[in-house]
Rosetta silent file (secondary structure, phi, psi, omega in degrees, C-alpha in Angstrom):
SEQUENCE: MIAFVQGGDLWFRVLPDGQPKKLATGPRIHAPRFSPSGEWIAYHSGGALHIIRRDGSTAKQLPPGESIWLPAGDVLAVANS
SCORE:     score description
SCORE:     0.000 S_00000001
   1 L     0.000  151.224 -179.800   -2.133   25.725  -19.356 S_00000001
   2 E  -145.072  134.686  162.189    1.477   25.388  -20.644 S_00000001
   3 E  -109.622  135.936 -173.128    4.700   23.861  -19.116 S_00000001
   4 E  -149.939  161.643  173.249    7.816   24.897  -20.631 S_00000001
   5 E  -102.698  129.182  179.271   11.749   25.095  -20.095 S_00000001
   6 E  -147.374  123.452 -175.928   13.331   28.459  -20.104 S_00000001
   7 L    57.115   31.537  178.291   16.832   29.167  -18.963 S_00000001
   8 L    82.129   12.145 -179.735   17.298   25.618  -17.756 S_00000001
   9 E  -119.095  159.335  173.961   14.257   25.877  -15.450 S_00000001
  10 E   -99.804  127.127  178.331   10.784   24.359  -15.559 S_00000001
  11 E  -124.852  162.632  178.243    8.022   26.853  -15.628 S_00000001
  12 E  -129.163  147.586 -173.129    4.200   26.741  -15.558 S_00000001
  13 E  -158.005  125.142  174.407    1.737   29.257  -16.865 S_00000001
  14 L   -87.214  125.774 -178.574   -2.133   29.458  -17.213 S_00000001
  15 L   -93.226  144.556   12.877   -3.050   30.859  -20.589 S_00000001
  16 L   -99.411  -15.269 -173.374   -3.687   33.468  -21.880 S_00000001
  17 L  -134.761   30.379 -179.507   -2.663   35.921  -19.185 S_00000001
  18 L   -81.237  153.989  179.991   -1.510   33.994  -16.090 S_00000001
  19 L   -80.562  136.684  177.269    1.847   34.912  -14.479 S_00000001
  20 L   -63.699  142.638 -178.988    4.595   32.312  -15.224 S_00000001
  21 E  -133.150  125.338  179.731    5.670   30.500  -12.064 S_00000001
  22 E   -75.073  133.365 -175.167    9.045   28.585  -11.773 S_00000001
  23 E  -111.254  -24.605 -175.388    8.507   25.060  -10.546 S_00000001
  24 E  -163.079  158.462  175.413   11.890   23.429  -10.595 S_00000001
  25 E  -133.780  142.606  178.929   15.669   24.009  -11.390 S_00000001
  26 L  -176.169  172.533  174.330   17.906   21.218  -12.333 S_00000001
  27 L   -74.269  134.391  161.435   20.519   19.944  -14.891 S_00000001
  28 L    66.700   30.647  178.444   19.293   19.348  -18.426 S_00000001
  29 L   -59.554  129.512  177.327   15.440   19.713  -17.720 S_00000001
  30 E  -155.856  171.015  170.385   13.503   18.598  -20.674 S_00000001
  31 E    62.237   48.001  176.339   10.260   16.740  -22.002 S_00000001
  32 E   -68.971  143.433 -173.891    7.678   18.242  -19.560 S_00000001
  33 E  -150.730  130.153  171.178    4.235   16.301  -19.973 S_00000001
  34 E   -83.710  148.383  173.053    1.022   16.847  -18.020 S_00000001
  35 L   -59.938  167.629  176.605   -0.925   14.174  -16.315 S_00000001
  36 L   -62.331  -31.280 -171.931   -4.548   13.693  -17.708 S_00000001
  37 L   -85.993  -14.109 -178.260   -6.157   15.824  -14.989 S_00000001
  38 L    83.808    6.805  176.549   -3.413   18.619  -15.621 S_00000001
  39 L   -79.775  -28.117 -178.425   -2.442   18.412  -11.926 S_00000001
  40 E  -119.393  159.478  177.338    0.982   16.840  -12.252 S_00000001
  41 E  -133.742  124.052  173.724    3.884   17.466  -14.636 S_00000001
  42 E  -103.018  147.871  179.077    6.457   14.742  -15.450 S_00000001
  43 E  -157.552  165.999  179.647    9.784   15.812  -16.738 S_00000001
  44 E  -111.936  146.450  176.444   13.401   14.516  -17.115 S_00000001
  45 E  -161.075  127.267 -177.934   16.412   16.205  -15.333 S_00000001
  46 L    54.183   38.716  177.300   19.912   15.008  -14.873 S_00000001
  47 L    75.162    1.585  176.250   19.203   11.407  -16.161 S_00000001
  48 E  -104.932  159.801  164.396   16.283   11.131  -13.571 S_00000001
  49 E  -106.431  142.469 -172.519   12.528   11.290  -13.994 S_00000001
  50 E  -128.255  151.491  158.729   10.654   13.768  -11.841 S_00000001
  51 E  -124.210  152.757  177.938    6.980   14.655  -11.012 S_00000001
  52 E  -147.521  132.085  166.054    5.730   17.885   -9.590 S_00000001
  53 E   -60.058  148.882 -166.144    2.406   19.295   -8.901 S_00000001
  54 L   -70.696  -20.429  178.649    1.522   22.283  -11.229 S_00000001
  55 L   -94.620   -0.689  174.034    1.342   24.515   -8.041 S_00000001
  56 L    80.626   16.453 -175.836    4.885   23.267   -7.051 S_00000001
  57 L   -72.842  -37.831 -175.412    3.580   21.897   -3.658 S_00000001
  58 L  -133.643  130.050 -178.662    4.768   18.395   -4.172 S_00000001
  59 E  -138.252  139.406 -175.787    7.778   17.040   -6.001 S_00000001
  60 E  -139.739  144.586  173.636    9.236   13.428   -6.287 S_00000001
  61 E  -104.303  134.295 -172.833   12.287   11.991   -8.068 S_00000001
  62 E  -119.372  160.494  175.557   11.589    8.560   -9.606 S_00000001
  63 L   -56.694  145.856  169.907   13.968    5.922  -11.142 S_00000001
  64 L   -66.840  145.039 -179.535   14.972    6.776  -14.669 S_00000001
  65 L   173.375  176.119  162.948   13.117    5.241  -17.457 S_00000001
  66 E   -71.556  142.395 -170.801   10.660    5.597  -20.143 S_00000001
  67 E  -142.880  157.275  172.511    7.351    6.896  -18.912 S_00000001
  68 E  -154.618  137.633  178.703    3.764    7.477  -19.951 S_00000001
  69 E   -74.768  136.425  169.850    0.730    8.982  -18.251 S_00000001
  70 E   -83.636  136.743 -172.343   -2.119    6.440  -18.386 S_00000001
  71 L   -62.311  -14.779 -176.157   -5.275    7.914  -19.755 S_00000001
  72 L   -95.678    6.894  174.471   -7.639    6.951  -17.036 S_00000001
  73 L   171.388 -172.099 -171.827   -6.199    8.937  -14.210 S_00000001
  74 L   -87.726   68.395 -177.681   -3.044   10.512  -12.758 S_00000001
  75 E  -118.645  115.204 -171.248   -1.104    7.301  -13.035 S_00000001
  76 E  -106.055  122.368  176.006    2.393    7.409  -14.550 S_00000001
  77 E   -82.799  122.153  175.905    3.800    4.106  -15.903 S_00000001
  78 E  -123.059  126.273  176.333    7.594    3.731  -15.898 S_00000001
  79 E  -104.917  115.990  174.357    9.534    1.083  -17.555 S_00000001
  80 L  -127.977  156.254 -166.939   13.202    0.701  -16.317 S_00000001
  81 L  -114.035    0.000    0.000   15.808   -1.719  -16.838 S_00000001
């Protein structure tokens, strides 16, 4: 699986031959990162932190801040000031 930014949009694709799927559009999308299970993708857009399911079914905006996926599950730790 790969998550990538192309043309300002967030995309997901199962390798080697899956069809690319656009998951999100927004200002300055960057730094997509998978959760440990691969079910969720965290990314930054427009100064905010976002998470989205890899199938695009659920999306949430979180407060901005530094974030890291905890290795024991799909838990995203966010440090904001």
